[in-house]
Amino acid sequence: MEFKRRQSLAQLEQALREKTREVDVLHRISESITNTLDLEAVLKHIVEVVVEVTKADACLLYLLSDSRDELILRASKNPHPKLIGRITIGLGEGITGWVARERTRVVIPSNASDDPRFKFFHNLPEDRYQAFVSVPIMAKKEVVGVINVQHKRPRRYRPDELALLSTIANQVGGAIENARLYEQMKRKALQLETLSQVSETVASNRLIEDVLQLIVTMTAQMMNSKICSIMLLDEPTGELRIVATQSLSEAYRRKPNLKIGQSISGRAVQERRPIIVPDVTKEQDYMYPDMARKEGLCSLLSVPMMIRDKAVGVINSYTSVPHSFTAEEVKLMQAIANQAAIAIEHTTLLEKSFEMQEALAVRKLLERAKGYLMRSKKLSEEEAFRLIQRQSMDLRKSMREIAEAILLAGEIEERAERQKM
């Protein structure tokens, strides 16, 4: 009887310790996630706590993408710090995708890779792990992500461990959503500010080279681009050439010109529509995959710069990790591309206006020079024009310079005649 009483007391003490530990863990998580709206900091802390609680060899946290059709690795504790943001898993794909789709956890004590739902991923050495727990992260009855806990050796997970994992997943779901909403608000604020700054830049009196350089710099910041560039169409050659980029890469800056229809940028101009490439290193139509690998480029959004129904160039945004460009991002890029096109058109009109003024000024000079020759040399209008033209060719001077010289000589001659009188 005494033994049973002691045994029961020990069990109660164990249960109390587990509950105390659970409350402590939840309190720490709650304190952490309420003190910050930085999504990356929230995710990092969640992973650290889960690893501590489960003594896991690895923990991976995936979040549902904005398009809600795939999961993206957003935080980890061994073995993938360099792969954060680069690994994507479709809904229903592998155990992780299955958990997200079915909204229920999976517990595998050993030989995880033998499970029929298991799928090997090239960049994920998950086959090294024996035990595996995958728990959906829920917010407002919707899946927002998945937490995976892995052990290298077989492990029989206790009910209290699994319950705590599920509780953590449910608790952090709301915090993750709040952090994501805050992140989205910051992103929208940056987008609005960027559009405003682009408009101010286009309306300024800066040189077109400076305007385009400012546009790619601001766009790169807004889109979180690894490389952002503007390529303009040279109509006589039908080639696109890089005229502005925020990239310091000489290899990218020296990239050869493209013909219309060639590579992704050339196609965007030819087809006059935005083109999205998930991974340029795997895209058959992309002409520089080796350079892309060397520069660490991945996804690409290429948007034509339109003036009415005519494409005058293209603006490109590359990411360093896989990225699903949203319809909103495409619209923003198109708005910026059109602003850049307006800047180019404005500059072209100014140049044409200057050329017209210059041509008119030259014409007036020629008329005055012809008039002087007709009066002083008794030449016809045609003879006077041919004399100016011949002098221009012989002396390799512009007709404006010859006309100015004739008028200057005439003034000197007239002044000399007045002095004699």
Coordinates of C-alpha atoms in Angstrom, one line a residue:
M1 CA 0.0 0.0 0.0
E2 CA 2.8 2.4 0.9
F3 CA 4.6 1.5 -2.3
K4 CA 1.5 2.4 -4.4
R5 CA 1.1 5.6 -2.5
R6 CA 4.7 6.6 -3.2
Q7 CA 4.3 5.6 -6.8
S8 CA 1.2 7.7 -7.2
L9 CA 2.9 10.6 -5.5
A10 CA 5.9 10.3 -7.8
Q11 CA 3.6 10.3 -10.8
L12 CA 1.8 13.4 -9.6
E13 CA 5.1 15.1 -9.0
Q14 CA 6.2 14.1 -12.5
A15 CA 3.0 15.4 -14.0
L16 CA 3.4 18.6 -12.0
R17 CA 6.9 19.1 -13.3
E18 CA 5.7 18.5 -16.8
K19 CA 2.9 21.0 -16.4
T20 CA 5.2 23.6 -14.8
R21 CA 7.7 23.1 -17.7
E22 CA 4.9 23.4 -20.2
V23 CA 3.6 26.6 -18.6
D24 CA 7.2 28.0 -18.4
V25 CA 7.8 27.2 -22.1
L26 CA 4.5 28.8 -23.2
H27 CA 5.2 31.8 -21.0
R28 CA 8.6 32.3 -22.6
I29 CA 7.1 32.0 -26.1
S30 CA 4.3 34.4 -25.2
E31 CA 6.7 36.9 -23.8
S32 CA 8.9 36.7 -26.8
I33 CA 6.3 37.0 -29.5
T34 CA 4.4 39.9 -27.8
N35 CA 7.6 41.9 -27.5
T36 CA 8.3 42.1 -31.2
L37 CA 6.6 42.2 -34.6
D38 CA 9.8 41.2 -36.4
L39 CA 8.7 38.0 -38.2
E40 CA 12.3 36.7 -38.6
A41 CA 12.9 37.2 -34.9
V42 CA 9.6 35.5 -33.9
L43 CA 10.3 32.4 -36.1
K44 CA 13.9 32.1 -34.9
H45 CA 12.8 32.1 -31.3
I46 CA 10.1 29.5 -31.9
V47 CA 12.6 27.1 -33.5
E48 CA 15.1 27.6 -30.6
V49 CA 12.4 26.9 -28.0
V50 CA 11.1 23.8 -29.8
V51 CA 14.6 22.4 -30.1
E52 CA 15.2 23.0 -26.4
V53 CA 11.9 21.4 -25.4
T54 CA 12.2 18.3 -27.6
K55 CA 16.0 17.9 -27.5
A56 CA 15.7 17.7 -31.3
D57 CA 18.7 17.3 -33.7
A58 CA 16.9 19.5 -36.2
C59 CA 13.9 21.7 -36.4
L60 CA 12.5 23.3 -39.5
L61 CA 9.7 25.9 -39.7
Y62 CA 7.8 26.4 -43.0
L63 CA 5.3 29.2 -43.7
L64 CA 2.6 29.1 -46.3
S65 CA 3.4 31.4 -49.3
D66 CA 1.3 34.5 -50.1
S67 CA -0.2 32.6 -53.0
R68 CA -1.1 29.8 -50.5
D69 CA 0.0 27.1 -52.9
E70 CA 3.4 26.1 -51.4
L71 CA 5.4 26.1 -48.1
I72 CA 8.7 28.1 -47.8
L73 CA 11.4 27.2 -45.3
R74 CA 11.6 30.4 -43.2
A75 CA 13.6 29.3 -40.1
S76 CA 15.7 26.3 -39.0
K77 CA 18.0 24.9 -36.3
N78 CA 20.4 22.6 -38.1
P79 CA 21.1 21.7 -40.8
H80 CA 19.9 24.4 -43.2
P81 CA 20.8 28.0 -42.2
K82 CA 21.9 28.8 -45.8
L83 CA 18.8 27.3 -47.4
I84 CA 16.3 29.5 -45.6
G85 CA 14.0 31.0 -48.2
R86 CA 15.4 28.7 -50.9
I87 CA 13.4 25.5 -50.1
T88 CA 9.8 25.3 -51.3
I89 CA 7.3 22.4 -50.9
G90 CA 4.0 22.2 -52.6
L91 CA 0.8 21.5 -50.6
G92 CA 0.4 17.7 -50.4
E93 CA 4.1 17.2 -51.3
G94 CA 6.0 15.0 -48.9
I95 CA 5.1 14.7 -45.2
T96 CA 5.3 18.4 -44.7
G97 CA 3.0 19.2 -47.5
W98 CA 0.6 16.5 -46.4
V99 CA 0.4 17.9 -42.9
A100 CA -0.4 21.4 -44.2
R101 CA -3.1 20.1 -46.6
E102 CA -4.7 17.6 -44.1
R103 CA -4.2 20.0 -41.0
T104 CA -3.1 17.1 -38.8
R105 CA 0.2 16.1 -37.2
V106 CA 2.3 13.2 -38.3
V107 CA 4.4 11.2 -35.7
I108 CA 7.0 8.7 -36.9
P109 CA 9.2 7.1 -34.2
S110 CA 11.7 5.5 -36.5
N111 CA 12.6 4.9 -40.2
A112 CA 10.9 8.1 -41.2
S113 CA 12.0 7.7 -44.8
D114 CA 10.0 4.5 -45.1
D115 CA 6.7 6.3 -44.7
P116 CA 4.9 6.3 -48.1
R117 CA 4.2 10.1 -47.8
F118 CA 8.0 10.7 -47.4
K119 CA 9.6 12.5 -50.3
F120 CA 13.3 13.1 -50.8
F121 CA 14.3 16.6 -51.6
H122 CA 17.6 17.3 -53.3
N123 CA 18.6 20.0 -50.8
L124 CA 17.1 18.5 -47.7
P125 CA 19.1 15.6 -46.1
E126 CA 16.0 14.5 -44.1
D127 CA 16.8 10.9 -44.8
R128 CA 19.5 11.1 -42.2
Y129 CA 16.9 11.3 -39.5
Q130 CA 15.0 8.4 -37.9
A131 CA 12.3 10.0 -35.8
F132 CA 10.1 12.7 -37.3
V133 CA 7.2 14.9 -36.0
S134 CA 5.4 17.3 -38.2
V135 CA 2.8 19.7 -36.7
P136 CA 0.6 22.2 -38.5
I137 CA 0.7 25.8 -37.4
M138 CA -2.9 27.2 -37.2
A139 CA -4.3 30.7 -37.0
K140 CA -8.0 31.4 -37.1
K141 CA -8.7 27.7 -38.1
E142 CA -6.4 28.1 -41.1
V143 CA -3.0 26.5 -41.7
V144 CA -0.3 29.1 -41.9
G145 CA 2.8 26.8 -41.7
V146 CA 4.3 23.6 -40.4
I147 CA 6.9 22.8 -37.7
N148 CA 9.1 19.7 -38.2
V149 CA 11.1 18.1 -35.4
Q150 CA 13.7 15.5 -36.3
H151 CA 15.9 13.1 -34.3
K152 CA 18.8 11.1 -35.7
R153 CA 17.9 8.1 -33.6
P154 CA 14.6 6.3 -33.1
R155 CA 12.5 8.0 -30.5
R156 CA 9.1 7.3 -29.0
Y157 CA 7.5 10.7 -28.4
R158 CA 5.6 11.0 -25.2
P159 CA 2.0 12.2 -25.3
D160 CA 2.9 15.3 -23.2
E161 CA 5.7 16.2 -25.7
L162 CA 3.3 16.0 -28.6
A163 CA 0.6 17.9 -26.8
L164 CA 3.1 20.6 -26.0
L165 CA 4.3 20.8 -29.6
S166 CA 0.7 21.2 -30.8
T167 CA 0.0 23.8 -28.1
I168 CA 3.1 25.8 -29.2
A169 CA 2.0 25.5 -32.9
N170 CA -1.4 26.8 -32.0
Q171 CA -0.1 29.6 -29.8
V172 CA 2.4 31.0 -32.3
G173 CA 0.0 30.9 -35.3
G174 CA -1.6 34.1 -34.3
A175 CA 1.8 35.8 -33.5
I176 CA 3.1 34.7 -36.9
E177 CA 0.0 36.1 -38.7
N178 CA 0.3 39.4 -36.8
A179 CA 4.0 39.6 -37.7
R180 CA 3.2 38.9 -41.3
L181 CA 0.5 41.5 -41.4
Y182 CA 3.0 44.0 -39.9
E183 CA 5.5 43.0 -42.5
Q184 CA 3.0 43.5 -45.2
M185 CA 2.0 46.9 -43.9
K186 CA 5.7 47.9 -43.9
R187 CA 6.1 46.6 -47.4
K188 CA 3.0 48.5 -48.6
A189 CA 4.3 51.7 -47.0
L190 CA 7.6 51.2 -48.7
Q191 CA 5.9 50.6 -52.0
L192 CA 3.8 53.8 -51.7
E193 CA 6.9 55.8 -50.7
T194 CA 8.8 54.3 -53.6
L195 CA 6.1 55.2 -56.2
S196 CA 6.0 58.7 -54.8
Q197 CA 9.8 59.1 -55.0
V198 CA 9.8 57.7 -58.5
S199 CA 7.2 60.2 -59.6
E200 CA 9.2 63.1 -58.0
T201 CA 12.3 61.8 -59.7
V202 CA 10.6 61.6 -63.1
A203 CA 9.3 65.2 -62.7
S204 CA 12.7 66.6 -61.7
N205 CA 15.2 68.2 -64.0
R206 CA 17.9 65.6 -63.5
L207 CA 19.7 64.1 -66.4
I208 CA 18.0 60.9 -67.7
E209 CA 21.0 58.8 -66.7
D210 CA 20.6 60.0 -63.1
V211 CA 16.8 59.4 -63.2
L212 CA 17.1 55.8 -64.4
Q213 CA 19.8 55.1 -61.8
L214 CA 17.6 56.4 -59.0
I215 CA 14.7 54.3 -60.3
V216 CA 16.6 51.0 -60.2
T217 CA 18.1 51.8 -56.8
M218 CA 14.6 52.5 -55.3
T219 CA 13.0 49.6 -57.1
A220 CA 15.7 47.2 -55.8
Q221 CA 15.0 48.3 -52.3
M222 CA 11.2 48.0 -52.7
M223 CA 11.4 44.5 -54.4
N224 CA 14.3 43.3 -52.2
S225 CA 16.1 42.6 -55.5
K226 CA 19.6 41.0 -55.7
I227 CA 19.9 42.9 -59.1
C228 CA 17.6 45.4 -60.7
S229 CA 18.3 46.8 -64.1
I230 CA 16.9 48.9 -66.9
M231 CA 17.6 48.0 -70.5
L232 CA 16.7 50.4 -73.3
L233 CA 15.9 49.6 -76.9
D234 CA 18.2 51.0 -79.6
E235 CA 15.7 51.2 -82.5
P236 CA 18.3 51.4 -85.3
T237 CA 20.0 48.1 -84.2
G238 CA 17.0 46.5 -82.6
E239 CA 19.1 45.7 -79.5
L240 CA 18.5 46.1 -75.7
R241 CA 21.4 47.4 -73.7
I242 CA 21.8 47.9 -70.0
V243 CA 21.7 51.6 -69.1
A244 CA 21.2 51.5 -65.3
T245 CA 21.6 48.9 -62.5
Q246 CA 22.3 49.1 -58.8
S247 CA 24.5 45.9 -59.1
L248 CA 28.2 46.3 -58.5
S249 CA 28.9 43.1 -60.5
E250 CA 31.1 44.0 -63.5
A251 CA 30.1 40.6 -65.1
Y252 CA 26.5 41.7 -65.1
R253 CA 27.2 45.3 -66.2
R254 CA 29.2 43.9 -69.2
K255 CA 26.5 41.5 -70.2
P256 CA 26.1 41.6 -74.0
N257 CA 23.2 43.4 -75.7
L258 CA 20.1 41.4 -76.5
K259 CA 18.0 41.4 -79.7
I260 CA 14.3 41.8 -79.5
G261 CA 12.8 38.4 -78.7
Q262 CA 16.1 37.1 -77.4
S263 CA 16.3 35.8 -73.8
I264 CA 13.7 36.8 -71.2
S265 CA 14.1 40.6 -71.5
G266 CA 13.9 40.5 -75.3
R267 CA 10.7 38.4 -75.1
A268 CA 9.1 40.8 -72.6
V269 CA 9.7 43.7 -75.1
Q270 CA 8.6 41.7 -78.1
E271 CA 5.5 40.4 -76.5
R272 CA 4.9 43.6 -74.6
R273 CA 3.9 41.8 -71.4
P274 CA 5.6 41.0 -68.0
I275 CA 7.3 37.6 -67.8
I276 CA 8.1 35.7 -64.6
V277 CA 10.8 33.1 -64.4
P278 CA 10.9 31.0 -61.2
D279 CA 14.6 30.1 -61.6
V280 CA 16.7 31.6 -64.4
T281 CA 19.4 28.9 -63.9
K282 CA 16.9 26.3 -65.0
E283 CA 15.2 28.3 -67.7
Q284 CA 15.9 27.2 -71.2
D285 CA 15.2 30.6 -72.8
Y286 CA 17.5 32.4 -70.4
M287 CA 20.9 33.1 -72.2
Y288 CA 23.2 33.5 -69.2
P289 CA 22.6 30.7 -66.7
D290 CA 26.3 30.4 -65.8
M291 CA 26.5 34.1 -64.9
A292 CA 23.3 33.8 -63.0
R293 CA 24.7 30.9 -60.9
K294 CA 27.9 32.9 -60.3
E295 CA 26.0 36.0 -59.2
G296 CA 23.5 34.0 -57.1
L297 CA 20.4 34.9 -59.1
C298 CA 17.2 32.9 -58.9
S299 CA 13.8 34.3 -59.8
L300 CA 13.2 37.0 -62.3
L301 CA 10.4 39.5 -63.1
S302 CA 10.9 41.3 -66.5
V303 CA 8.5 44.1 -67.2
P304 CA 8.3 46.1 -70.5
M305 CA 8.5 49.9 -70.3
M306 CA 5.6 51.0 -72.4
I307 CA 4.8 54.4 -74.0
R308 CA 1.2 53.9 -75.2
D309 CA 1.4 50.7 -77.2
K310 CA 5.2 50.8 -77.8
A311 CA 7.9 49.1 -75.7
V312 CA 11.0 51.2 -75.3
G313 CA 12.8 49.0 -72.9
V314 CA 12.5 46.7 -70.0
I315 CA 13.0 46.7 -66.2
N316 CA 14.3 43.5 -64.5
S317 CA 14.2 42.4 -60.9
Y318 CA 16.2 39.4 -59.8
T319 CA 15.9 37.7 -56.4
S320 CA 18.6 35.6 -54.7
V321 CA 16.1 33.0 -53.5
P322 CA 13.0 31.4 -55.1
H323 CA 10.2 33.9 -55.1
S324 CA 6.6 33.8 -56.4
F325 CA 6.0 37.2 -57.7
T326 CA 2.4 38.3 -56.8
A327 CA 0.0 40.1 -59.1
E328 CA 0.4 43.1 -56.8
E329 CA 4.2 43.1 -57.3
V330 CA 3.8 42.8 -61.1
K331 CA 1.4 45.8 -61.1
L332 CA 3.9 47.8 -59.0
M333 CA 6.7 47.0 -61.3
Q334 CA 4.6 47.9 -64.3
A335 CA 3.8 51.3 -62.8
I336 CA 7.5 52.0 -62.2
A337 CA 8.3 50.8 -65.7
N338 CA 5.8 53.1 -67.1
Q339 CA 7.1 56.0 -65.0
A340 CA 10.6 55.3 -66.4
A341 CA 9.2 55.2 -69.9
I342 CA 7.6 58.6 -69.3
A343 CA 10.9 60.0 -68.1
I344 CA 12.6 58.7 -71.3
E345 CA 9.8 60.2 -73.5
H346 CA 10.0 63.5 -71.7
T347 CA 13.8 63.6 -72.3
T348 CA 13.3 62.6 -75.9
L349 CA 10.8 65.4 -76.5
L350 CA 13.1 67.9 -74.9
E351 CA 16.0 66.7 -77.1
K352 CA 13.8 66.9 -80.2
S353 CA 12.7 70.4 -79.1
F354 CA 16.3 71.5 -78.7
E355 CA 17.2 70.0 -82.1
M356 CA 14.3 71.9 -83.7
Q357 CA 15.4 75.1 -82.0
E358 CA 19.0 74.4 -83.1
A359 CA 17.8 73.7 -86.7
L360 CA 15.8 76.9 -86.8
A361 CA 18.7 78.9 -85.5
V362 CA 21.0 77.4 -88.2
R363 CA 18.5 78.1 -90.9
K364 CA 18.3 81.8 -89.8
L365 CA 22.1 82.1 -89.9
L366 CA 22.2 80.5 -93.4
E367 CA 19.6 82.9 -94.6
R368 CA 21.6 85.9 -93.3
A369 CA 24.8 84.6 -94.7
K370 CA 23.3 84.0 -98.1
G371 CA 21.8 87.5 -98.0
Y372 CA 25.2 89.0 -97.3
L373 CA 26.9 87.0 -100.1
M374 CA 24.1 87.9 -102.6
R375 CA 24.5 91.6 -101.8
S376 CA 28.3 91.8 -101.5
K377 CA 29.3 89.2 -104.2
K378 CA 26.3 89.7 -106.5
L379 CA 25.5 86.0 -106.3
S380 CA 22.1 84.4 -106.8
E381 CA 20.5 82.6 -103.8
E382 CA 21.5 79.2 -105.2
E383 CA 25.1 80.3 -105.9
A384 CA 25.4 81.7 -102.4
F385 CA 24.1 78.5 -100.8
R386 CA 26.5 76.3 -103.0
L387 CA 29.4 78.5 -101.9
I388 CA 28.6 78.0 -98.2
Q389 CA 28.1 74.3 -98.8
R390 CA 31.5 74.0 -100.7
Q391 CA 33.4 75.9 -98.0
S392 CA 31.8 73.6 -95.3
M393 CA 33.0 70.5 -97.2
D394 CA 36.5 71.8 -98.0
L395 CA 37.2 73.1 -94.5
R396 CA 35.3 70.3 -92.7
K397 CA 33.3 72.7 -90.8
S398 CA 29.6 72.7 -90.1
M399 CA 27.4 75.0 -92.3
R400 CA 26.6 76.9 -89.1
E401 CA 30.3 77.6 -88.5
I402 CA 30.8 78.8 -92.1
A403 CA 27.7 81.0 -91.9
E404 CA 28.9 82.6 -88.7
A405 CA 32.3 83.1 -90.2
I406 CA 30.8 84.9 -93.3
L407 CA 28.6 87.1 -91.1
L408 CA 31.6 88.0 -88.9
A409 CA 33.7 88.8 -91.9
G410 CA 30.9 91.0 -93.2
E411 CA 30.7 92.9 -90.0
I412 CA 34.4 93.5 -89.9
E413 CA 34.4 94.7 -93.5
E414 CA 31.4 97.0 -92.9
R415 CA 33.1 98.4 -89.8
A416 CA 36.3 99.0 -91.8
E417 CA 34.3 100.9 -94.5
R418 CA 32.7 103.1 -91.9
Q419 CA 36.0 104.0 -90.4
K420 CA 37.4 105.1 -93.8
M421 CA 34.5 107.5 -94.2

